[in-house]
Short mmCIF file of C-alpha atoms in Angstrom, two decimals:
data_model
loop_
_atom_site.label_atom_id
_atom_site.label_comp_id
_atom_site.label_asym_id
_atom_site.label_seq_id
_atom_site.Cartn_x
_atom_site.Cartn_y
_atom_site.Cartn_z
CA UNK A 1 -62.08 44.50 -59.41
CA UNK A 2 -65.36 45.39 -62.14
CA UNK A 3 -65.47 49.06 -62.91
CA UNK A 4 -68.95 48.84 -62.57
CA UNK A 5 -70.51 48.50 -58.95
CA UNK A 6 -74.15 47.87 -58.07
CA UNK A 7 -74.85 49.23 -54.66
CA UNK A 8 -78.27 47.87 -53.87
CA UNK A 9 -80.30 44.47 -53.16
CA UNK A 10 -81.66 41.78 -55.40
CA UNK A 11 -85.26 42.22 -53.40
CA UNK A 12 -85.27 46.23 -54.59
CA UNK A 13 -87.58 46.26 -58.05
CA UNK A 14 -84.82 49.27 -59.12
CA UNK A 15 -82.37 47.59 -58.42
CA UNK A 16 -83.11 44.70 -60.05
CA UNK A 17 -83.88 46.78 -63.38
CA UNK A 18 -80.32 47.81 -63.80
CA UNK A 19 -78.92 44.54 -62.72
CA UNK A 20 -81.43 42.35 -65.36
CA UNK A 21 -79.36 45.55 -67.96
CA UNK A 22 -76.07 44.45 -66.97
CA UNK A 23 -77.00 40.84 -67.80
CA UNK A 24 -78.76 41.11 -70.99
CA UNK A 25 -75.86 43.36 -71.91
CA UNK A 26 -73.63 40.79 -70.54
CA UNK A 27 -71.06 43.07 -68.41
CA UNK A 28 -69.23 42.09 -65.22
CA UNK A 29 -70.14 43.82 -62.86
CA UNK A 30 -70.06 43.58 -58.67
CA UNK A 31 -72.85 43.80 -56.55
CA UNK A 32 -72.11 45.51 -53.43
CA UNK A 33 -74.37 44.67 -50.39
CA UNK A 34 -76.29 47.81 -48.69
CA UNK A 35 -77.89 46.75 -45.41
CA UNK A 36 -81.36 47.85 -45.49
CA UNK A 37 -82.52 46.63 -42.58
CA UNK A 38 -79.97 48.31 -40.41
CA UNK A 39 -80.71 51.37 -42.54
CA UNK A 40 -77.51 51.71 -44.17
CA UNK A 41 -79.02 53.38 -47.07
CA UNK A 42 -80.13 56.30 -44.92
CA UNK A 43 -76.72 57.13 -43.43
CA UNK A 44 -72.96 58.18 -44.79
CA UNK A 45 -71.39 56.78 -46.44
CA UNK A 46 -74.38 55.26 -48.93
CA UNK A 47 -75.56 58.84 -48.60
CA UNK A 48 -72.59 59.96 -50.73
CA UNK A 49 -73.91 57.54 -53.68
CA UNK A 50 -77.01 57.89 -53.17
CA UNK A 51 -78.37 61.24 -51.10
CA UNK A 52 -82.01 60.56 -51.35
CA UNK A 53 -81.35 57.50 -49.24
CA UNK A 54 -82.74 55.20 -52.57
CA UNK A 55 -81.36 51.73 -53.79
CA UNK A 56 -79.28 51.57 -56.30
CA UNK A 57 -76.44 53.40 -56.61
CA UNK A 58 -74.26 53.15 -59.43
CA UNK A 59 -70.50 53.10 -60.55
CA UNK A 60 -68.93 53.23 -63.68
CA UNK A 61 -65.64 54.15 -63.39
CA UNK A 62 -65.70 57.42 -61.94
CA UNK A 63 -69.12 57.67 -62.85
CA UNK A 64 -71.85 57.87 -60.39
CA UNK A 65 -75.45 57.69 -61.07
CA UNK A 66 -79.10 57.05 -59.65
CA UNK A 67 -82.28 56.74 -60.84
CA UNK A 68 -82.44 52.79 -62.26
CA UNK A 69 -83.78 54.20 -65.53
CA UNK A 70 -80.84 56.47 -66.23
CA UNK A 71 -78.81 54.12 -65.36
CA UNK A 72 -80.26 51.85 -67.44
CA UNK A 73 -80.52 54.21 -70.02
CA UNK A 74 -76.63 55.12 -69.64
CA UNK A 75 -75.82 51.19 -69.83
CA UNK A 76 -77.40 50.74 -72.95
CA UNK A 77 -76.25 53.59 -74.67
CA UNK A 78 -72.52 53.37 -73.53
CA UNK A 79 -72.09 49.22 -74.06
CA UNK A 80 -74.59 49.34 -77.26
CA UNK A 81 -72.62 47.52 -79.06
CA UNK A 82 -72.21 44.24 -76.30
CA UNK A 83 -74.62 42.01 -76.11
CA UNK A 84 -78.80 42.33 -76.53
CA UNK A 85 -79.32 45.33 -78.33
CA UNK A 86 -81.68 47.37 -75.95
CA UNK A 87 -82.26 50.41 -78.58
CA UNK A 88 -83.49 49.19 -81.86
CA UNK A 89 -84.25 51.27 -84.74
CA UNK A 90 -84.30 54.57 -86.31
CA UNK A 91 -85.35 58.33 -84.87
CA UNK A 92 -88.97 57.28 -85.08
CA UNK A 93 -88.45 53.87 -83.12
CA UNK A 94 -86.61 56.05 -80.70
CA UNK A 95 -89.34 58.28 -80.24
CA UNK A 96 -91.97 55.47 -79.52
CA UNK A 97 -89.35 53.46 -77.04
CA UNK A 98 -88.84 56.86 -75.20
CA UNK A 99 -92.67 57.26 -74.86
CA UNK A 100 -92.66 53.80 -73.87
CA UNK A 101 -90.57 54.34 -71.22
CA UNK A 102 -91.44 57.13 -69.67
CA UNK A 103 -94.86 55.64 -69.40
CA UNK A 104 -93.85 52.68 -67.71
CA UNK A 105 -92.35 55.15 -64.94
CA UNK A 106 -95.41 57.16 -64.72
CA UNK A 107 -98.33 55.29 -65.65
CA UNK A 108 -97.67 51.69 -64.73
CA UNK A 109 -95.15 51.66 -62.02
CA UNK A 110 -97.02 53.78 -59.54
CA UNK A 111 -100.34 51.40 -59.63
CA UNK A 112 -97.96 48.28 -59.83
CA UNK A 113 -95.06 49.22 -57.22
CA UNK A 114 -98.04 49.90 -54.91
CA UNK A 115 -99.43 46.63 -55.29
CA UNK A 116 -96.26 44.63 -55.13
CA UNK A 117 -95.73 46.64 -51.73
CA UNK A 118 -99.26 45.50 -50.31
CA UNK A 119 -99.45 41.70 -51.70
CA UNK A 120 -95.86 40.79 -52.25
CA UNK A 121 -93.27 42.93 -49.73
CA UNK A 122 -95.68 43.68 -46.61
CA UNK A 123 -96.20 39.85 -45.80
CA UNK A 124 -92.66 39.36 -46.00
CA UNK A 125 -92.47 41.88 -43.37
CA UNK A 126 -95.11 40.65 -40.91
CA UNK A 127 -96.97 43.79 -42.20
CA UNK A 128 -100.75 43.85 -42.46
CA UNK A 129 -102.24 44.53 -46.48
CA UNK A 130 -104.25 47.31 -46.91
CA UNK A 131 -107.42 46.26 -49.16
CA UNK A 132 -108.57 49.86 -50.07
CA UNK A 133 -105.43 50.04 -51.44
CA UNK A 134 -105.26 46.95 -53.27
CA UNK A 135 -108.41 47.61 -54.82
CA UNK A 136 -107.88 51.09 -56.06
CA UNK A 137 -104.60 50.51 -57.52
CA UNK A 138 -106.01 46.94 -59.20
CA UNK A 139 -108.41 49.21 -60.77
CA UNK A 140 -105.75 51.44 -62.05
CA UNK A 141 -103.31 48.71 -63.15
CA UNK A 142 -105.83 47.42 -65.17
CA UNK A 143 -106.87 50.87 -67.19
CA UNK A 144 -103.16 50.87 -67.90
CA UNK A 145 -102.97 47.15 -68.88
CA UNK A 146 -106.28 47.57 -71.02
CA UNK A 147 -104.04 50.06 -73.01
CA UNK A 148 -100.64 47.43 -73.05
CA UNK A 149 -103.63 45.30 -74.44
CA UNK A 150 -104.48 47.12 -77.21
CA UNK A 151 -100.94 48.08 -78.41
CA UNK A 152 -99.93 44.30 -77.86
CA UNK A 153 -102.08 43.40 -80.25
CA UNK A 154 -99.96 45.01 -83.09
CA UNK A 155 -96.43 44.04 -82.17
CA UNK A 156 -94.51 41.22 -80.30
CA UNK A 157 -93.64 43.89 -77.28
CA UNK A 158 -94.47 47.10 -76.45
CA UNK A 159 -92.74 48.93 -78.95
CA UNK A 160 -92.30 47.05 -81.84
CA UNK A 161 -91.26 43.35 -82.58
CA UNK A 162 -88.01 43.56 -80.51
CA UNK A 163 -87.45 43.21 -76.85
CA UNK A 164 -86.05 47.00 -75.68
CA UNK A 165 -85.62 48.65 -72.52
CA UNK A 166 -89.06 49.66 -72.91
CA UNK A 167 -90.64 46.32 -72.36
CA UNK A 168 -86.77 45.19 -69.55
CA UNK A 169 -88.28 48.23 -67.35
CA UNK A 170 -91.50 46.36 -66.66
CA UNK A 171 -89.89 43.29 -65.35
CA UNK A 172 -89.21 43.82 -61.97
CA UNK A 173 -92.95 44.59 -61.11
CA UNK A 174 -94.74 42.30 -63.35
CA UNK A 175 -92.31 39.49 -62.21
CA UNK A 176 -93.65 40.12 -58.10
CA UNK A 177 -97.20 40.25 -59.07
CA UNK A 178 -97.17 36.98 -61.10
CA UNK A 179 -96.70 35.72 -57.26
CA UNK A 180 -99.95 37.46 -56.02
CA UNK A 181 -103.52 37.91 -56.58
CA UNK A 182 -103.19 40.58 -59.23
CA UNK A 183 -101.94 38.36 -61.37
CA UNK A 184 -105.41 38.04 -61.98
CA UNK A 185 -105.02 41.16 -64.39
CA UNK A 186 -102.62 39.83 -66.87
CA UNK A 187 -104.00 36.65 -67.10
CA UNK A 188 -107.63 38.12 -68.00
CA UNK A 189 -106.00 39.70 -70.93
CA UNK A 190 -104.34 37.36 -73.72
CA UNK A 191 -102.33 39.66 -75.43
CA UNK A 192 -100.74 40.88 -71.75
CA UNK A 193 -100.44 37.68 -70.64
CA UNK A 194 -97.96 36.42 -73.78
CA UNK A 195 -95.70 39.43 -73.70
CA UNK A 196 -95.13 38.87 -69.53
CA UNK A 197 -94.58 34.83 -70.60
CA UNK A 198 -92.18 35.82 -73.06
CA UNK A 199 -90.39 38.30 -71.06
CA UNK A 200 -89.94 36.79 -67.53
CA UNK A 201 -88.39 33.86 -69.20
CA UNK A 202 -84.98 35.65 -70.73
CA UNK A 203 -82.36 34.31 -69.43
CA UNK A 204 -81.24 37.53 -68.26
CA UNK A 205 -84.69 37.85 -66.23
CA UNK A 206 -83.95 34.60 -64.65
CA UNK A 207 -80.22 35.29 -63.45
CA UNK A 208 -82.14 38.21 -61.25
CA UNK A 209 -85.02 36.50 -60.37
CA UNK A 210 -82.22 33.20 -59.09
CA UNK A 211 -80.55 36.03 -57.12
CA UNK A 212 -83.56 37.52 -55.89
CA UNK A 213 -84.72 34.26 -54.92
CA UNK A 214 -81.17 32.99 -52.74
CA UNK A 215 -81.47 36.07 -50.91
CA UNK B 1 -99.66 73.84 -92.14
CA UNK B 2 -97.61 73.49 -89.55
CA UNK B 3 -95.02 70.84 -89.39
CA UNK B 4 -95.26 70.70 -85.43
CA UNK B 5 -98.24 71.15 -83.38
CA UNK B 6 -98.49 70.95 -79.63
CA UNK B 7 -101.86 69.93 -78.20
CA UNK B 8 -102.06 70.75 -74.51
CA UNK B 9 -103.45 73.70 -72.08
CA UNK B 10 -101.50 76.72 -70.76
CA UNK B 11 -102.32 75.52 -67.20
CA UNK B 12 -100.83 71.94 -67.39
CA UNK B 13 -97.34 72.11 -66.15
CA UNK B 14 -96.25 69.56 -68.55
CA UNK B 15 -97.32 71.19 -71.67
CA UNK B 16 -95.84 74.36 -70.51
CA UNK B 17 -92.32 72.07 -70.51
CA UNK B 18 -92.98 71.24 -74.01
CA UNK B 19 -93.51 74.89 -75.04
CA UNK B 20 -90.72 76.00 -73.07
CA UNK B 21 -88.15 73.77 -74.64
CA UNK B 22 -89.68 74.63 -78.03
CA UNK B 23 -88.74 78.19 -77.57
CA UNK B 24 -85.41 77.13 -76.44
CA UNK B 25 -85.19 75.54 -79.92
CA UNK B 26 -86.30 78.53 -81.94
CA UNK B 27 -88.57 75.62 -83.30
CA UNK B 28 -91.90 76.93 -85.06
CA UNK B 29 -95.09 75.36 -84.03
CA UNK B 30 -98.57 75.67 -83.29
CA UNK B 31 -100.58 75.58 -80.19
CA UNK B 32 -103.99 73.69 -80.17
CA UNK B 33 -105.33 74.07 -77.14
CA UNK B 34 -107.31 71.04 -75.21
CA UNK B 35 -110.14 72.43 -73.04
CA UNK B 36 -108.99 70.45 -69.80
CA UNK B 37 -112.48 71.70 -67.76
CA UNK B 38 -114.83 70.06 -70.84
CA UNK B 39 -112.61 66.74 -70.00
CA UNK B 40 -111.71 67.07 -74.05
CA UNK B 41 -108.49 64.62 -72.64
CA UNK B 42 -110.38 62.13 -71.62
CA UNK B 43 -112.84 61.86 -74.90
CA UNK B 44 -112.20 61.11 -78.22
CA UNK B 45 -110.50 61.83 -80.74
CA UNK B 46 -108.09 63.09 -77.64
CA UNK B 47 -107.40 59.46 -76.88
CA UNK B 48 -106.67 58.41 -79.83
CA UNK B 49 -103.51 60.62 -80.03
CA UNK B 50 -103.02 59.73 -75.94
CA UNK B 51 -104.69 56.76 -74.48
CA UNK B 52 -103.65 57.73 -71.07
CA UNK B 53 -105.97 61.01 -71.24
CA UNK B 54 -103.04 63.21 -70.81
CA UNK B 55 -101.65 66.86 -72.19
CA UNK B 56 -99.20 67.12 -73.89
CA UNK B 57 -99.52 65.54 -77.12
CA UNK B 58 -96.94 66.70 -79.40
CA UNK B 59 -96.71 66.35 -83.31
CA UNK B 60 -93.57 66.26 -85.26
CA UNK B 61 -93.40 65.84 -89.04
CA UNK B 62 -96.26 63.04 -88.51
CA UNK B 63 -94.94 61.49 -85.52
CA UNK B 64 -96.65 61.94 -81.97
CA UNK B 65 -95.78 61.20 -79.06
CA UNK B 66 -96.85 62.23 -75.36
CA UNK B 67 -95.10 62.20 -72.10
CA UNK B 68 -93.25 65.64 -71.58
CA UNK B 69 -89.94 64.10 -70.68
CA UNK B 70 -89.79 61.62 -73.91
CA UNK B 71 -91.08 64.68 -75.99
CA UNK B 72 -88.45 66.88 -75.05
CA UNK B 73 -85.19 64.19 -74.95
CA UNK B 74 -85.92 63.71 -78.49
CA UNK B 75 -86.35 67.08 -79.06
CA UNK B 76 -82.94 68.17 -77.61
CA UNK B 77 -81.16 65.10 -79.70
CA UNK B 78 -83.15 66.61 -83.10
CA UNK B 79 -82.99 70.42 -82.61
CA UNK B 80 -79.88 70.43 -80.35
CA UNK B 81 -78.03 74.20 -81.50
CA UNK B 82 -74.58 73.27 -82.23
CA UNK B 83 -72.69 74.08 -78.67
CA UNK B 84 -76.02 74.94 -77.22
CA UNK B 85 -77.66 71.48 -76.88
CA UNK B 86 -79.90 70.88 -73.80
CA UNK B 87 -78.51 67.12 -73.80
CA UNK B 88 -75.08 65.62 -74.55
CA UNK B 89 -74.17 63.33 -76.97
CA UNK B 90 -71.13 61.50 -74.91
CA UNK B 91 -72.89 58.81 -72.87
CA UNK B 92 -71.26 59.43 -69.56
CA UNK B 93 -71.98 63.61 -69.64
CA UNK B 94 -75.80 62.42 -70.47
CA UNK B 95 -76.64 59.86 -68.13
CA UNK B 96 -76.03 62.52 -65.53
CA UNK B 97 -78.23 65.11 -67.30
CA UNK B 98 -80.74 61.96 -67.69
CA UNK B 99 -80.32 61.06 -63.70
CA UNK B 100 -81.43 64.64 -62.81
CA UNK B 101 -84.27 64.60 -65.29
CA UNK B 102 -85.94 61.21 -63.34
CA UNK B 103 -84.87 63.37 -60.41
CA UNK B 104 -87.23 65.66 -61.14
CA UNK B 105 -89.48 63.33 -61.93
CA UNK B 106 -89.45 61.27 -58.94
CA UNK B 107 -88.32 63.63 -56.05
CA UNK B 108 -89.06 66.58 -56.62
CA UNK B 109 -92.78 66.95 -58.66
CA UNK B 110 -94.39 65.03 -56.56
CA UNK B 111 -94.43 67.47 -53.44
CA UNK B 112 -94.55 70.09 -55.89
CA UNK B 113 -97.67 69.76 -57.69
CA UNK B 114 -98.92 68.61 -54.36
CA UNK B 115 -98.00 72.23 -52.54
CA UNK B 116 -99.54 73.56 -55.56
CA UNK B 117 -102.73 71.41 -55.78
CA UNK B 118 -102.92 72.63 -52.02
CA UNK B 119 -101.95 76.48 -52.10
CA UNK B 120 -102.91 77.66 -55.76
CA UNK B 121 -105.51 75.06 -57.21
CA UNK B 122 -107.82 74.35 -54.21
CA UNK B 123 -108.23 78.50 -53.20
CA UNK B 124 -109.09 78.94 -56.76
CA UNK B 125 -111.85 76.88 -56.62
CA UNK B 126 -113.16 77.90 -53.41
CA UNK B 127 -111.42 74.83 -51.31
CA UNK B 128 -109.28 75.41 -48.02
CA UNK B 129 -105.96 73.56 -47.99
CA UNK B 130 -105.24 70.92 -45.87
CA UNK B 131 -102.60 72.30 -43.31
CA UNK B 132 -101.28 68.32 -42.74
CA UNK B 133 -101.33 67.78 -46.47
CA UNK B 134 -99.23 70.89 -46.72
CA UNK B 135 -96.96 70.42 -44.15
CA UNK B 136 -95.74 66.95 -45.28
CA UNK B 137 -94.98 67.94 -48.87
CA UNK B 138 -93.02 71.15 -47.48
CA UNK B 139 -91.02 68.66 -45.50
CA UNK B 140 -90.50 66.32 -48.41
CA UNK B 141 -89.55 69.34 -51.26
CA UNK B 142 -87.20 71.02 -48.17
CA UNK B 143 -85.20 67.50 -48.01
CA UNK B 144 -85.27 67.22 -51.91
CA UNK B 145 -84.34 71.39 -51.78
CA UNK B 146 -81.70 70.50 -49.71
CA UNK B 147 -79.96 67.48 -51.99
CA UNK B 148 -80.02 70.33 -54.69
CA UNK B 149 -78.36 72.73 -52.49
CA UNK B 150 -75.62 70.39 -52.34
CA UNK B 151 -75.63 69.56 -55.92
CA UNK B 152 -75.46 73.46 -56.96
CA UNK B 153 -72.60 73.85 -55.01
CA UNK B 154 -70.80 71.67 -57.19
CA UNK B 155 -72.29 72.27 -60.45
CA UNK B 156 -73.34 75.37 -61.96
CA UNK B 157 -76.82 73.80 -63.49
CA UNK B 158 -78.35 70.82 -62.29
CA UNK B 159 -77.18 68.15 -64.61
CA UNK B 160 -73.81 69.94 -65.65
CA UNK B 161 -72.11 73.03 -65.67
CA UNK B 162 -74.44 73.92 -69.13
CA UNK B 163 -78.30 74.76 -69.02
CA UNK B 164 -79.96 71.20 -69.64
CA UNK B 165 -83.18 69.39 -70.01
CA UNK B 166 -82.85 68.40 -66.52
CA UNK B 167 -82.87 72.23 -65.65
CA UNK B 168 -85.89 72.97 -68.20
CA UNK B 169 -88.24 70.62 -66.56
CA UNK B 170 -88.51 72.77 -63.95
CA UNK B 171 -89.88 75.80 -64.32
CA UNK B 172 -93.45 75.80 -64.14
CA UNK B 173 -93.68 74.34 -60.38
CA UNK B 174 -90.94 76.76 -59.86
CA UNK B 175 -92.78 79.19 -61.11
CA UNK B 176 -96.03 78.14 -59.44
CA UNK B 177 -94.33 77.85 -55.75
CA UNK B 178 -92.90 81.34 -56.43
CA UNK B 179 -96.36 82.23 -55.55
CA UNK B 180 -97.22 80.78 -52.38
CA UNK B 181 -96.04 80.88 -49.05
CA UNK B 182 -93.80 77.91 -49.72
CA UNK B 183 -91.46 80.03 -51.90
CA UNK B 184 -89.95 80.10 -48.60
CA UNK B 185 -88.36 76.70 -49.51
CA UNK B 186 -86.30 78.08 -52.17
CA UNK B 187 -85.75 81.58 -50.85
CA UNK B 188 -83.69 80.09 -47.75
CA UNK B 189 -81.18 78.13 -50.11
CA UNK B 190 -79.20 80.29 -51.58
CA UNK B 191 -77.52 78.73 -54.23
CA UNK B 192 -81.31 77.18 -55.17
CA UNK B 193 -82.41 80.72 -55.24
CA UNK B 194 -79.76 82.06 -57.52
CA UNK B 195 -80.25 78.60 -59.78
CA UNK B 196 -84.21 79.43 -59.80
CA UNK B 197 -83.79 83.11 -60.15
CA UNK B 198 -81.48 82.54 -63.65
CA UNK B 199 -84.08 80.17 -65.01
CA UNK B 200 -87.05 81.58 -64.98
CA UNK B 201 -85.23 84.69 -66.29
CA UNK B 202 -84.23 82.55 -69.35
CA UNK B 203 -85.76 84.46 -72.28
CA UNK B 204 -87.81 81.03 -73.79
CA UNK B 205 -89.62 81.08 -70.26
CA UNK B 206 -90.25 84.61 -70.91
CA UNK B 207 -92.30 83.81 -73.99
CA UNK B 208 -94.15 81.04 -72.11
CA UNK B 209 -95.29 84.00 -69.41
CA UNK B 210 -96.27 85.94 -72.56
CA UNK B 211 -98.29 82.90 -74.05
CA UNK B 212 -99.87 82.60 -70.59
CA UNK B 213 -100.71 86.24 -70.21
CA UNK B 214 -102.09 86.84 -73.63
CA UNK B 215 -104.54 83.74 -72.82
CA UNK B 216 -105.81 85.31 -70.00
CA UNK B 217 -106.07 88.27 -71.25
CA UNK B 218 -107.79 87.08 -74.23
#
């Protein structure tokens, strides 16, 4: 039995961030159904793991976290020295991938997580899209991604010229969209555009994106 | 001049993170204040220290950065006091310090700054709150209020039994609610009360009050 449990789906962006980790990190790992639909995730015992009632939860052990980008963060601190090194660098690096992720969780998600609820998730549903919504946070995505533009420009990924968590945390997001009329936005911008190409098709990326897609 | 500057506005909740943690620190610094009502954020040179038009940015023997929460991880892994650190260096003692921090966040700024948007920032400039606005947010922080209840009961701080980041990172909107009516949030959990009440008595947050009072006093 893996030490480390997954408690979560491969449709749930969060979810999927710690579970592309565990892959590019290369660590077994079990992935423990929650049943969403019969709102599981809202109820005890999940509550226990989890009490805000959010996929995933996490095991290690006798560790228990949430919050996919602690998690993540805890995965590729603790196994740094197993497979793709996530960290990269000295103090200064650090610095920049920290920036980097933080505003991935507060700049770009929010726009992006909003969009891949309207185009990609409410269809699946049977839900109708909102277009006021669609449009305002296309219009944000893209201040954000005329930014990723501009810094792309001078390195490989976001950070520097190594793949990092920094650039991993984007994935689940960017990975939906490519499915949906915003991907309009990356393709208008080159720079964008080759950093998404070269991420989405890790071999990691596409263990999650296989799972997400049997599901 | 000074090795560290912080570039931000006494009224910004996030700057007033940075500062707070700086004083934790006993790190010298200086303040250069960003005028947030001339939009100086959103202008040049601004962006060229922070494209995303936001305060904080902080300066560190040539390196900036921006984004309170990266700011103020590094800070606690390069100014950590020996026994006194606001972080952990073991993995597994961090990533629960790190959990609470996107705890904060995630669960619980949001409804805050929108209680305080709606009961301090609106009245000051002349706006009525929106009573629906206001009552959904209450409901939100009260269910986030109540996970922490839970939590303190089990833990002494937040993220361990030790004063931590995740701790730090709230004060301001604690300190903000503290004057409204929806101080009633935290005054009816009891162990959230005591948690509040120790720190914003933390004598680093005290020089943050005195930072804020000599401005406006100014």
């Amino acid at each position: 039995m893996a030490p480390i449990k997954v408690h979560g789906i491969p449709l749930s962006m969060p979810t999927q961030r710690v579970l592309a980790t565990l892959y590019e990190k290369e660590l077994e790992f079990e992935l423990v159904p929650v049943d969403m639909k019969a709102g599981e995730h809202k109820k005890v015992p999940f509550l226990s793991l989890n009490p805000f009632g959010l996929t995933p939860a996490f095991e290690d052990g006798d560790l228990k976290l949430i919050e996919s980008r602690a998690i993540t963060k805890y995965i590729a601190h603790q196994y740094a020295n197993k497979g793709t090194d996530l960290a990269c660098g000295d103090t200064k690096q650090k610095a920049i991938i920290g920036v980097a992720m933080e505003v991935e969780a507060h700049q770009f998600d929010p726009p992006a997580s909003k969009l891949t609820w309207e185009l990609a998730l409410k269809p699946v549903f049977g839900l109708v899209t909102d277009k006021a919504v669609v449009e305002e946070n296309e219009a944000k995505l893209a201040k954000v991604l005329d930014i990723y533009e501009s810094r792309l420009a001078h390195s490989k990924y976001l950070t520097c010229d190594c793949f990092t968590l920094a650039d991993l945390h984007h994935l689940p997001a960017v990975q939906y969209l490519l499915g949906t009329e915003a991907k309009k936005l990356f393709d208008s911008r080159p720079h964008v555009s080759a950093w998404i190409a070269d991420i989405t098709s890790r071999p990691a990326w596409r263990k999650v994106h296989a799972l997400q897609k049997e599901y | 001049m000074a090795v560290r500057k912080v570039y931000g506005s006494l009224n910004s909740p996030a700057t007033l993170k940075v500062l707070a943690c700086l004083f934790e620190h006993d790190l010298d610094f200086e303040f250069v204040p960003v005028n947030l009502n001339a939009g100086e954020h959103k202008k040049k040179p601004f962006l060229s220290m922070n494209p995303f038009g936001q305060v904080p940015v902080y300066e560190d023997g040539g390196i900036k950065q921006f984004e309170s929460r990266a700011i103020i991880r590094c800070m606690g892994f390069e100014y950590g006091k020996k026994g006194e650190e606001l972080i952990y260096w073991d993995a597994r003692k961090q990533a629960i310090v790190a959990n609470w921090i996107d705890v904060e966040g995630h669960q619980f700024e949001p409804p805050a700054l929108k209680l305080i948007f709606e009961m301090v920032i609106k009245p000051k400039n002349g706006l009525a709150p929106d009573h629906g606005v206001v009552a959904e947010a209450e409901a939100e922080l009260g269910s986030v209020l109540d996970v922490y209840e839970a939590r303190l009961a089990k833990s002494k701080y937040l993220g361990s039994d030790r004063y931590t980041i995740a701790d730090v990172l709230h004060l301001p909107n604690l300190q903000s609610l503290l004057g409204t009516k929806a101080k009633k949030l935290i005054e009816s959990r009891p162990r959230v009360r005591a948690w509040c009440s120790e720190i914003l008595a933390r004598p680093a947050w005290g020089k943050v009050l005195e930072m804020k009072r000599d401005k406006a006093q100014a």
